[in-house]
XYZ file of C-alpha atoms in Angstrom:
741
model
C -0.149 -0.001 0.169
C 1.302 3.327 -1.112
C 0.062 6.812 0.074
C 1.527 10.666 0.272
C 1.163 13.244 2.709
C 1.814 16.997 2.577
C 5.349 17.429 4.815
C 6.151 21.111 4.811
C 5.145 21.914 1.345
C 6.768 18.753 0.127
C 5.257 15.161 -1.022
C 5.995 12.463 1.810
C 5.546 8.895 0.041
C 4.381 6.338 2.822
C 4.257 2.615 2.106
C 3.668 -0.885 3.677
C 5.952 -4.003 3.074
C 4.675 -7.382 4.912
C 8.080 -10.266 4.819
C 8.681 -13.225 6.795
C 12.054 -12.106 8.395
C 13.372 -8.235 8.049
C 16.900 -8.256 8.583
C 18.349 -4.575 9.492
C 22.054 -3.654 8.661
C 23.873 -4.392 5.434
C 27.243 -5.792 6.841
C 28.433 -8.924 6.875
C 25.928 -10.796 9.375
C 23.211 -8.997 7.854
C 23.908 -10.345 4.486
C 24.841 -13.582 5.737
C 21.568 -13.676 7.732
C 19.431 -12.531 4.855
C 21.128 -15.126 2.422
C 20.425 -17.806 4.901
C 17.015 -16.964 5.592
C 16.254 -16.692 1.984
C 17.499 -20.420 1.281
C 15.233 -21.851 3.585
C 12.290 -20.575 2.081
C 11.754 -17.040 3.819
C 10.574 -13.817 2.247
C 13.162 -11.892 3.563
C 13.672 -7.412 3.632
C 17.462 -6.572 4.028
C 17.128 -2.955 5.260
C 20.580 -0.718 5.019
C 21.148 2.725 6.133
C 23.567 3.596 3.533
C 23.832 3.085 -0.246
C 26.261 0.441 -0.084
C 26.875 -2.872 1.644
C 29.765 -3.916 3.333
C 28.992 -1.974 6.767
C 31.819 -0.856 8.783
C 33.991 -3.448 7.086
C 33.764 -1.344 4.251
C 35.041 1.569 6.038
C 38.170 -0.246 7.413
C 39.666 -2.783 5.028
C 39.324 -3.804 1.425
C 38.329 -7.229 2.182
C 36.033 -8.546 4.725
C 38.347 -10.564 6.378
C 41.437 -8.171 6.715
C 40.453 -7.048 10.129
C 39.792 -10.883 11.165
C 41.795 -11.888 14.246
C 44.961 -13.598 13.859
C 44.616 -16.775 15.960
C 46.891 -19.835 16.904
C 44.759 -22.767 15.425
C 45.901 -24.303 11.896
C 43.373 -24.921 9.582
C 40.658 -22.722 11.447
C 39.487 -19.956 8.921
C 35.556 -19.858 9.259
C 33.217 -21.447 6.709
C 29.600 -21.202 6.186
C 27.939 -18.588 3.816
C 30.814 -16.280 5.010
C 33.135 -18.339 2.940
C 31.316 -18.295 0.042
C 31.312 -14.808 -0.146
C 35.038 -14.155 0.725
C 35.707 -16.517 -2.184
C 33.510 -14.777 -4.425
C 34.888 -11.419 -3.776
C 38.193 -13.072 -3.985
C 37.433 -13.811 -7.615
C 35.506 -10.548 -8.834
C 36.941 -7.702 -6.510
C 39.923 -7.699 -8.359
C 40.647 -3.945 -8.260
C 40.817 -4.643 -4.739
C 38.895 -1.750 -3.303
C 35.624 -0.455 -1.174
C 33.458 0.284 -4.450
C 34.651 -3.231 -5.897
C 33.722 -5.154 -2.456
C 30.336 -3.596 -2.563
C 29.602 -4.276 -6.024
C 30.150 -7.867 -5.629
C 27.849 -8.246 -2.317
C 25.060 -6.371 -4.211
C 25.401 -8.953 -6.889
C 25.481 -11.541 -4.309
C 22.215 -10.327 -2.780
C 20.560 -9.601 -6.205
C 20.955 -13.541 -7.109
C 18.945 -14.491 -4.156
C 15.028 -14.094 -5.188
C 13.364 -14.167 -1.862
C 15.613 -10.862 -0.554
C 14.414 -7.576 -1.094
C 17.169 -4.784 -0.716
C 16.185 -1.324 0.796
C 18.978 1.265 0.860
C 19.047 4.710 2.816
C 16.678 3.508 5.227
C 17.069 4.922 8.862
C 15.155 3.690 11.869
C 12.993 5.913 13.651
C 10.016 3.786 15.250
C 9.308 0.117 16.374
C 5.822 -0.869 17.568
C 5.180 -3.539 20.052
C 2.334 -5.613 21.036
C -0.206 -4.096 24.094
C 1.942 -6.958 26.493
C 5.510 -5.787 25.043
C 6.328 -9.520 24.466
C 6.885 -9.138 20.414
C 7.684 -6.387 17.633
C 4.806 -6.068 15.557
C 6.591 -3.442 12.825
C 9.468 -1.190 12.014
C 9.378 2.129 10.656
C 12.305 3.702 8.561
C 12.836 7.013 6.541
C 14.626 7.377 3.589
C 15.846 11.214 3.499
C 16.869 11.369 -0.012
C 13.496 10.226 -1.426
C 11.252 11.557 1.796
C 9.680 8.033 1.810
C 8.384 6.333 4.945
C 8.388 2.688 4.724
C 6.472 0.337 7.674
C 7.737 -2.958 7.705
C 5.557 -6.047 9.095
C 7.177 -9.292 10.050
C 7.272 -12.670 11.899
C 10.394 -11.999 12.955
C 13.273 -8.969 13.019
C 16.877 -9.079 13.238
C 19.217 -6.537 14.391
C 22.589 -6.867 12.670
C 23.358 -2.925 12.920
C 26.717 -1.724 14.387
C 25.053 0.638 16.777
C 21.985 -1.169 17.457
C 19.428 1.234 15.665
C 16.544 -1.391 16.164
C 17.354 -3.113 19.146
C 17.957 0.245 20.911
C 14.330 1.186 20.684
C 13.209 -1.851 22.522
C 12.660 -2.487 25.996
C 15.183 -5.695 25.778
C 17.798 -3.158 25.968
C 19.660 -1.880 29.199
C 22.544 0.438 29.881
C 25.872 -0.675 29.618
C 26.511 0.486 33.204
C 24.474 -2.494 34.353
C 27.580 -4.518 33.258
C 30.078 -4.624 35.870
C 28.809 -1.384 36.979
C 30.488 0.787 34.691
C 30.060 2.137 31.180
C 32.410 -0.119 29.232
C 32.759 1.779 26.061
C 33.608 4.841 27.763
C 36.047 3.294 30.250
C 38.219 1.607 27.407
C 37.904 4.921 25.469
C 36.270 3.590 21.920
C 34.801 6.722 21.822
C 37.913 8.299 21.219
C 38.765 6.282 18.229
C 38.377 8.254 14.802
C 39.543 7.009 11.000
C 39.823 7.999 7.528
C 40.380 5.721 4.519
C 42.582 8.189 1.950
C 43.499 7.325 -1.352
C 46.927 7.919 -3.105
C 47.458 8.867 -6.706
C 50.780 9.380 -8.479
C 51.465 12.233 -10.650
C 53.946 13.005 -13.052
C 55.204 16.297 -11.588
C 55.996 17.160 -8.019
C 52.963 17.658 -5.934
C 54.153 20.083 -2.443
C 51.946 20.181 0.102
C 51.381 22.537 2.856
C 49.117 21.905 5.690
C 45.959 24.090 5.940
C 46.228 26.634 8.809
C 43.018 25.071 10.970
C 45.221 21.788 11.166
C 46.788 22.810 14.483
C 47.599 19.130 15.386
C 50.588 16.787 14.731
C 50.640 13.121 13.359
C 53.632 12.556 15.865
C 51.365 13.024 18.748
C 49.287 10.047 17.717
C 49.894 6.544 19.010
C 52.938 4.387 18.167
C 50.717 1.437 16.991
C 48.590 3.842 14.514
C 51.637 5.040 13.194
C 52.969 1.665 12.614
C 49.797 0.281 10.910
C 49.952 3.474 8.746
C 53.577 2.510 7.512
C 52.895 -1.050 7.220
C 50.110 -0.012 4.551
C 52.410 2.030 2.869
C 55.403 -0.771 2.450
C 52.455 -2.791 0.444
C 51.496 -0.111 -1.953
C 51.930 3.680 -2.248
C 49.117 4.027 -4.716
C 45.976 3.302 -3.556
C 43.709 3.137 -0.330
C 45.115 3.338 3.291
C 43.633 3.208 6.616
C 44.613 5.974 9.304
C 43.639 6.090 12.641
C 43.652 8.014 15.744
C 44.050 6.080 18.700
C 44.241 6.786 22.399
C 42.532 8.582 25.337
C 43.176 11.978 24.281
C 42.695 14.006 20.992
C 42.033 17.645 20.074
C 38.583 18.368 20.661
C 38.100 19.959 17.062
C 39.713 16.921 15.170
C 37.378 15.320 12.776
C 38.072 12.264 10.357
C 38.702 14.715 7.412
C 41.103 16.707 9.669
C 43.121 13.481 10.812
C 43.167 12.786 7.030
C 45.340 16.210 6.233
C 47.018 15.728 9.625
C 48.746 12.315 8.296
C 49.054 13.662 4.492
C 50.962 16.732 6.055
C 53.296 14.113 7.820
C 53.923 11.877 5.259
C 54.700 14.562 2.608
C 56.869 16.798 4.864
C 58.659 15.114 7.797
C 57.959 11.399 7.265
C 60.901 8.328 6.410
C 58.947 8.103 2.866
C 58.521 11.988 2.142
C 60.835 11.638 -0.532
C 59.360 8.683 -2.363
C 55.995 10.536 -1.838
C 57.063 13.264 -3.561
C 55.021 13.526 -6.856
C 51.915 11.668 -4.585
C 48.877 13.443 -3.928
C 45.786 12.564 -2.074
C 42.823 11.891 -4.165
C 40.071 11.327 -1.645
C 38.977 10.668 1.750
C 36.508 8.474 3.262
C 35.798 9.413 6.502
C 34.445 7.235 9.707
C 34.312 7.746 13.380
C 33.510 4.803 16.049
C 30.421 6.050 17.829
C 30.268 5.339 21.673
C 27.799 2.755 22.533
C 25.439 3.238 25.907
C 23.107 0.589 25.412
C 23.529 -3.314 24.814
C 20.690 -6.324 24.240
C 19.523 -8.532 27.274
C 19.694 -12.068 25.802
C 18.075 -15.383 26.707
C 21.277 -16.391 27.871
C 24.272 -14.083 27.934
C 27.906 -15.463 27.542
C 30.494 -15.100 30.011
C 34.220 -14.807 29.984
C 34.108 -18.166 32.092
C 32.096 -20.124 29.739
C 34.721 -19.189 26.906
C 37.882 -19.946 29.016
C 36.360 -23.555 30.130
C 35.258 -24.690 26.791
C 31.746 -25.176 28.113
C 29.842 -26.953 25.534
C 25.921 -26.041 24.786
C 23.230 -28.139 23.101
C 22.218 -25.543 21.099
C 25.514 -24.225 20.024
C 25.073 -22.451 16.399
C 28.698 -21.289 15.995
C 31.968 -21.457 17.105
C 34.760 -18.567 17.452
C 38.448 -18.704 17.232
C 38.778 -14.816 18.137
C 41.261 -14.327 20.792
C 40.362 -12.058 23.960
C 41.438 -8.514 23.925
C 44.086 -7.359 26.064
C 44.059 -4.055 27.784
C 45.913 -2.367 25.491
C 43.719 -3.716 22.372
C 40.454 -2.727 24.119
C 42.043 0.815 24.148
C 43.850 1.379 20.852
C 43.379 -1.347 18.337
C 43.202 -5.318 17.424
C 46.904 -5.612 18.545
C 48.062 -7.331 21.762
C 45.309 -10.057 21.480
C 45.550 -12.992 23.889
C 44.955 -16.269 22.293
C 42.400 -18.732 23.856
C 43.116 -22.359 24.669
C 40.494 -23.645 22.590
C 37.617 -22.332 20.491
C 34.317 -21.545 21.984
C 30.993 -22.200 21.121
C 28.154 -19.745 21.302
C 24.794 -20.858 21.648
C 21.624 -19.850 19.856
C 20.150 -18.538 23.148
C 22.512 -15.483 23.311
C 21.317 -13.934 20.131
C 17.607 -13.776 21.015
C 16.064 -10.847 22.926
C 15.098 -11.886 26.481
C 11.576 -9.818 26.580
C 10.425 -9.917 22.689
C 10.157 -13.483 21.429
C 10.480 -12.129 17.657
C 13.770 -9.985 18.019
C 17.465 -11.337 17.643
C 20.599 -9.587 17.117
C 23.963 -10.331 16.709
C 27.552 -8.581 17.300
C 27.579 -5.076 18.988
C 24.020 -5.647 20.223
C 24.955 -8.711 22.340
C 25.058 -8.207 26.270
C 28.252 -9.406 27.809
C 31.435 -8.474 29.680
C 33.864 -6.396 27.481
C 36.340 -9.299 26.617
C 33.514 -11.491 25.387
C 32.022 -8.942 23.733
C 34.884 -7.403 21.509
C 35.496 -11.009 20.527
C 32.196 -11.617 19.082
C 32.185 -8.802 16.825
C 34.999 -9.805 14.329
C 33.624 -10.335 10.934
C 34.059 -14.195 10.630
C 32.086 -14.679 13.823
C 29.686 -11.929 13.131
C 28.845 -13.680 9.810
C 28.163 -17.072 11.199
C 25.929 -15.765 13.916
C 23.852 -13.834 11.146
C 23.642 -17.056 9.223
C 22.545 -19.032 12.406
C 19.981 -16.052 13.357
C 18.430 -16.164 9.287
C 18.569 -20.219 9.654
C 16.613 -19.856 12.732
C 14.083 -17.148 12.068
C 13.123 -18.554 8.715
C 12.685 -22.119 10.249
C 10.433 -20.549 12.906
C 8.243 -18.916 10.582
C 6.443 -22.574 10.534
C 4.277 -22.449 13.541
C 4.777 -25.951 14.354
C 8.303 -25.164 15.336
C 9.306 -24.166 18.933
C 12.383 -22.394 19.910
C 13.471 -24.762 22.967
C 13.043 -28.027 21.078
C 15.670 -29.980 20.774
C 14.276 -31.161 17.236
C 14.218 -27.523 15.970
C 17.802 -26.951 17.474
C 18.872 -30.003 15.665
C 17.203 -28.980 12.420
C 19.152 -25.280 12.672
C 22.613 -27.024 13.324
C 22.334 -29.670 10.389
C 21.242 -26.912 8.271
C 24.206 -24.690 9.082
C 26.487 -27.950 8.867
C 25.270 -28.383 5.163
C 26.900 -24.924 4.466
C 30.064 -26.171 6.159
C 29.596 -23.931 9.197
C 30.812 -25.763 12.404
C 28.295 -25.601 14.806
C 29.804 -27.388 18.277
C 33.630 -28.332 18.763
C 32.353 -32.308 18.486
C 31.623 -33.425 15.280
C 27.698 -33.886 14.509
C 26.851 -36.504 11.796
C 24.080 -36.226 9.621
C 22.057 -39.411 9.433
C 20.085 -38.312 6.216
C 23.515 -38.399 4.398
C 23.683 -41.522 2.345
C 27.184 -41.718 1.292
C 28.131 -42.819 4.738
C 26.671 -46.180 3.784
C 28.669 -46.474 0.240
C 31.745 -48.050 -0.492
C 34.068 -45.527 -1.789
C 37.127 -46.110 -4.104
C 39.493 -43.737 -5.733
C 41.741 -43.360 -8.843
C 44.641 -42.912 -6.678
C 45.940 -41.855 -2.937
C 48.800 -39.712 -1.978
C 51.241 -41.449 -0.170
C 53.571 -38.925 1.926
C 57.122 -39.533 1.093
C 59.694 -36.631 0.775
C 61.764 -38.658 -1.830
C 60.013 -36.924 -4.978
C 59.468 -33.672 -3.844
C 60.901 -30.817 -5.891
C 59.020 -27.384 -4.935
C 61.034 -26.914 -2.058
C 62.586 -23.973 0.104
C 64.514 -23.993 3.299
C 64.095 -21.839 6.681
C 66.806 -21.078 8.818
C 66.251 -20.925 12.630
C 68.955 -19.645 15.325
C 67.284 -22.086 17.972
C 64.287 -23.956 17.741
C 60.799 -24.620 16.415
C 57.944 -26.980 16.323
C 56.755 -29.398 13.575
C 53.037 -30.538 13.869
C 52.205 -34.128 12.855
C 49.052 -36.287 12.469
C 49.613 -39.635 13.770
C 47.242 -42.777 13.382
C 49.426 -45.492 14.103
C 49.442 -46.515 17.984
C 53.237 -46.751 17.869
C 55.817 -44.316 16.185
C 59.294 -45.978 15.384
C 61.177 -43.372 13.437
C 60.759 -39.882 11.654
C 63.055 -38.872 8.690
C 63.150 -34.984 8.420
C 65.219 -32.934 6.005
C 67.314 -30.850 8.246
C 70.274 -28.633 7.033
C 73.511 -28.312 9.362
C 76.502 -25.840 8.554
C 78.650 -27.877 11.306
C 78.405 -30.445 13.367
C 75.447 -29.648 15.907
C 73.760 -31.102 18.667
C 69.986 -31.171 18.431
C 67.413 -31.721 21.692
C 64.512 -33.584 20.333
C 60.759 -33.769 21.841
C 57.896 -35.558 20.939
C 54.958 -33.700 22.370
C 51.362 -34.619 22.525
C 48.456 -32.030 21.017
C 47.005 -30.546 24.322
C 43.478 -28.946 23.340
C 40.452 -28.659 20.576
C 42.522 -28.729 17.278
C 45.455 -29.865 19.068
C 46.755 -26.372 18.335
C 49.043 -26.523 21.290
C 51.899 -29.004 22.809
C 50.883 -30.510 25.699
C 52.504 -33.626 27.566
C 56.162 -34.598 26.690
C 56.002 -38.308 25.331
C 59.983 -38.667 25.044
C 63.133 -36.498 24.619
C 66.227 -37.056 23.386
C 69.922 -35.409 22.383
C 71.019 -36.145 18.967
C 74.714 -35.130 17.330
C 73.945 -34.847 13.585
C 77.184 -34.135 10.858
C 76.820 -31.963 7.889
C 75.907 -33.834 4.880
C 75.210 -33.766 1.133
C 71.958 -35.763 1.669
C 69.952 -33.660 4.418
C 67.542 -36.281 5.351
C 68.267 -36.987 9.075
C 66.918 -39.898 10.794
C 65.161 -39.679 14.343
C 64.680 -42.876 16.054
C 61.559 -42.479 18.235
C 60.131 -45.694 19.197
C 57.346 -44.135 21.381
C 53.615 -45.162 22.017
C 50.756 -43.148 20.724
C 48.070 -43.383 23.104
C 45.368 -41.031 21.214
C 45.759 -40.603 17.419
C 45.449 -37.035 16.204
C 47.882 -33.980 16.050
C 51.368 -34.406 17.962
C 54.454 -32.037 18.130
C 57.951 -32.508 17.407
C 60.180 -29.831 18.683
C 63.718 -29.439 17.603
C 66.193 -27.135 19.447
C 69.805 -26.387 19.127
C 72.240 -23.897 20.167
C 73.840 -23.049 16.236
C 71.801 -22.320 13.259
C 70.265 -24.844 11.401
C 67.566 -25.041 8.917
C 64.327 -27.278 7.645
C 63.138 -27.792 3.950
C 59.606 -27.398 3.235
C 57.571 -28.390 0.131
C 55.479 -25.915 -1.276
C 52.128 -26.679 -1.496
C 52.209 -29.986 0.440
C 48.874 -31.520 1.553
C 47.503 -30.902 4.716
C 49.271 -32.713 7.374
C 52.577 -31.567 8.863
C 52.656 -27.744 9.760
C 55.795 -25.535 10.587
C 55.094 -23.434 14.238
C 57.644 -21.063 14.376
C 58.778 -18.762 17.648
C 56.419 -15.832 18.165
C 59.473 -13.281 18.149
C 59.959 -14.458 14.748
C 57.117 -13.237 13.342
C 55.143 -9.850 13.366
C 52.377 -11.147 15.418
C 49.828 -9.538 16.871
C 48.257 -12.138 19.375
C 50.058 -13.009 22.734
C 50.101 -16.965 23.571
C 50.116 -17.842 27.022
C 49.992 -21.613 25.945
C 52.721 -21.679 23.639
C 55.715 -19.973 22.322
C 54.912 -20.997 18.920
C 52.560 -19.892 16.546
C 51.652 -21.575 12.801
C 52.529 -20.520 9.406
C 50.076 -18.886 7.310
C 49.789 -19.684 4.099
C 49.769 -17.586 0.817
C 47.681 -17.384 -1.852
C 50.250 -18.829 -4.563
C 51.623 -21.224 -1.748
C 48.773 -22.684 0.162
C 51.047 -24.973 2.719
C 54.395 -25.007 3.332
C 54.891 -28.392 5.328
C 57.996 -30.169 6.414
C 59.441 -32.771 4.420
C 59.311 -35.697 6.727
C 58.899 -39.226 6.415
C 57.179 -41.363 9.359
C 57.611 -44.867 9.915
C 55.243 -47.122 10.006
C 53.603 -44.738 7.024
C 50.240 -42.908 8.162
C 47.437 -44.088 5.991
C 46.129 -40.078 6.273
C 44.556 -39.275 2.915
C 42.492 -42.637 2.014
C 38.899 -42.187 0.011
C 37.105 -43.273 3.185
C 37.782 -39.763 4.344
C 35.222 -38.513 1.971
C 32.079 -39.965 3.876
C 32.793 -39.475 7.573
C 31.379 -36.315 9.563
C 34.470 -33.890 8.739
C 34.339 -31.266 6.500
C 37.726 -29.577 7.466
C 41.062 -30.685 8.944
C 40.034 -30.921 12.851
C 41.837 -33.893 15.079
C 43.270 -35.329 12.075
C 43.584 -33.922 7.784
C 40.364 -35.866 6.837
C 40.429 -35.688 3.214
C 41.157 -37.456 0.170
C 44.328 -36.380 -1.959
C 45.168 -37.943 -5.087
C 48.613 -38.625 -6.232
C 50.203 -35.622 -8.306
C 48.932 -35.686 -11.625
C 49.063 -33.342 -14.709
C 45.294 -34.365 -15.304
C 46.055 -35.597 -18.707
C 43.786 -38.655 -17.380
C 40.993 -37.416 -14.952
C 41.008 -38.198 -11.284
C 37.981 -39.664 -9.916
C 36.182 -41.245 -6.837
C 33.308 -43.769 -6.682
C 30.571 -44.230 -4.527
C 28.743 -47.663 -4.673
C 25.732 -48.975 -2.611
C 24.678 -52.212 -2.118
C 20.895 -51.544 -3.280
C 19.756 -48.922 -5.186
C 19.014 -45.561 -3.390
C 16.915 -42.420 -4.027
C 18.916 -39.168 -4.131
C 17.992 -35.363 -5.282
C 20.951 -33.514 -3.485
C 24.581 -33.777 -3.847
C 27.195 -31.966 -1.918
C 30.956 -31.647 -2.588
C 33.553 -29.969 -0.187
C 36.656 -29.228 -2.146
C 39.764 -28.295 -0.364
C 39.479 -24.645 0.186
C 42.731 -24.222 2.327
C 41.451 -23.375 5.569
C 44.742 -22.363 6.968
C 45.002 -19.738 3.812
C 44.334 -16.212 5.270
C 42.220 -13.829 2.762
C 44.606 -11.076 1.868
C 44.173 -7.288 2.955
C 44.742 -6.021 -0.347
C 43.871 -8.430 -3.450
C 45.170 -6.325 -6.033
C 48.538 -6.793 -4.821
C 48.193 -10.730 -5.638
C 48.371 -12.087 -9.403
C 45.775 -15.110 -8.526
C 42.090 -14.576 -7.807
C 41.373 -18.442 -6.959
C 42.429 -20.798 -4.285
C 44.620 -23.564 -6.364
C 43.352 -26.346 -4.398
C 39.716 -25.613 -5.549
C 38.694 -28.264 -8.249
C 38.054 -26.163 -11.367
C 36.230 -28.426 -14.043
C 34.362 -31.730 -13.217
C 31.688 -34.008 -14.270
C 29.157 -36.009 -12.227
C 28.032 -39.380 -13.231
C 25.427 -41.546 -12.027
C 24.978 -45.712 -12.283
C 21.356 -46.180 -12.597
C 19.231 -49.677 -11.698
C 20.283 -51.189 -15.154
C 23.920 -50.781 -14.319
C 24.139 -47.884 -17.205
C 26.276 -44.925 -16.459
C 25.021 -41.589 -17.262
C 26.544 -38.085 -16.980
C 24.091 -35.771 -14.684
C 26.290 -32.551 -14.327
C 29.097 -30.896 -15.908
C 30.547 -28.135 -14.289
C 33.185 -25.793 -15.586
C 35.177 -23.300 -14.078
C 34.085 -23.609 -10.495
C 35.889 -21.113 -7.697
C 33.852 -22.074 -4.617
C 34.968 -24.746 -2.087
C 31.207 -26.033 -1.483
C 29.269 -26.846 -4.227
C 25.122 -27.690 -3.701
C 23.856 -29.748 -6.730
C 19.865 -30.313 -6.990
C 18.089 -32.322 -9.318
C 15.246 -34.660 -10.270
C 15.060 -37.648 -7.736
C 17.051 -40.525 -8.967
C 17.565 -44.295 -8.234
C 20.901 -44.738 -8.646
C 23.557 -47.596 -7.355
C 26.788 -45.917 -7.827
C 27.888 -42.259 -8.357
C 31.529 -41.126 -9.757
C 32.819 -37.433 -9.692
C 35.373 -36.863 -12.521
C 38.026 -34.527 -11.935
C 39.189 -32.750 -14.905
C 41.363 -29.799 -13.190
C 42.168 -27.501 -10.698
C 42.908 -23.769 -10.265
C 46.601 -25.012 -10.164
C 47.537 -27.583 -7.756
C 48.839 -30.730 -9.498
C 46.548 -33.039 -7.507
C 42.964 -33.658 -6.330
C 42.059 -32.639 -2.295
C 38.498 -33.042 -1.200
C 36.929 -33.282 2.260
C 33.668 -34.461 2.091
C 31.114 -35.794 -0.259
C 27.252 -35.792 0.910
C 24.252 -37.458 -0.722
C 20.611 -36.807 0.352
């Protein structure tokens, strides 16, 4: 319904929209919530106050994961719809800009038929039922079109950064109620100011004199802010750079624009790079200030620090987070100086639902929790997974036959998220409907771990010691051969340690230790006799330490298995780790995994085809994927699933190796590759029908997603074959899981 009213001589348009789910906020949480709800069959309205998508992320970074926390867990990049979005941005935002990212995000939303997108909509009013237990409608105002819209819906999700919807509800309480103080003011977040400046190069010198109204100096800023800016310039002078003013004090009249000119004055006239910036100029300024929040939502269940540190499990867990806890310095200054957690922690669905309003959900800044917990929940990957969970839950609740508290409903939400490869709990949850688990799996070949034929390799030297993370399947390990380099006779201390926590990311109890003298030799393969009993299969750690400098050979793009951990002091690391002196190597897009060159006796059958039908879709306690032998794809690689009797299917899920230890780049344009090399590019799917005839049902080309859902008319089959023709660069096939429904 549309009508018009007179408003001070202008025409004010008034309209009403009715949807199943209304989501407010155009950041990654809101986008994931909208997509997940729509794919569950709900009609969705995505209401955004800006003219672009991306939220605050668009102001801070070129890529969504750029401010994701560094964690101490290998293979721990979040999956789910967030993963799907990131891979699409990596592929199509090749210019690496804010605008390019927003363009890709809008294209993603436009492809969802059940999502209606509304820009320039500012929430102005919320109406509740007489008893205040539910929201009836939300009113927004579009100042550019003088248009007031009323959204009526069964459920509302607040994904805004400053609680634009939830703050109007009785479910919101002052932050002072949390530990008796205003957390945001106490940590000085209201003082944070930022700008994104764009630098361009000219053919002539471009001198710059600071405007008279700029009375403050960049030198007065915090050291961390200065370091961040210089690190950005090291990547590329031309382009966009984030600048921030941190600390508890700043000039009263400083604005985001003034901050930009202040930084530019320093760079051009007094910085160490003033000479190389001689012919550069500042082309544009994108400003943003972080607003202090005084209210936060009261949920059905409130997370606290003890829950996180104890690794508490919840029956209604819908996401896990690897985000470190912030230290006092990071609360005041930036994302630096974070403190690693001992294990990932679960987040229950109850913490996302308003306590007093049955049809209001929220994520991120709106959640009522202690400051340490709160700031660990607002990292983009975690926010995105929470948004997906809210979208699935609200869409399913639109069916009046479901109850929020029922275990069957919770299980349905968890299974739906698992189908999108989003981890919902720390323990594996198998899907009984997956008919692949009842099949016999065979493959064209299986990778055998051996360093004898490794060609693409490099070596890294260390002055003291490092860790090698190794998965063991055998109950006893006899020996390990590792490629080490010694410039002279060297005594090395050897330790074999158990893994100690979820994902077994940190070393635990020592199983054996020894001192070995090594001599330099032409063949660097050194044999370490362990003869050690393994009580629990999974990740273990080999620690090598010497007083002399020595090195270890690494293979480029080795299979997920062995991982190198270096001392924290060696890396430019922002995360403090009280559980280990080491940190896993992060991968790069052209080299997904640098694994130490190790042979284990007895050999470990880590990459067999049977991994394809277990409950794991990523590396957790073990690698959990099938890997083929190295190939040039002159002849296709394949996997086959066969059932003893015919089954009916209409859905196939394939999870390729998306390299979960790879962190998406902050500056995509600084890379020459826009695909994950281990993801399968071209493949065919065949079925064996009841008459034992082979038939091609799918022909996929130019795939770049790690997870592929395939739906088709119901088929009666006795076998299934996936024929792999090529990858995006890797010389073997790596697949985590096949699901058949």
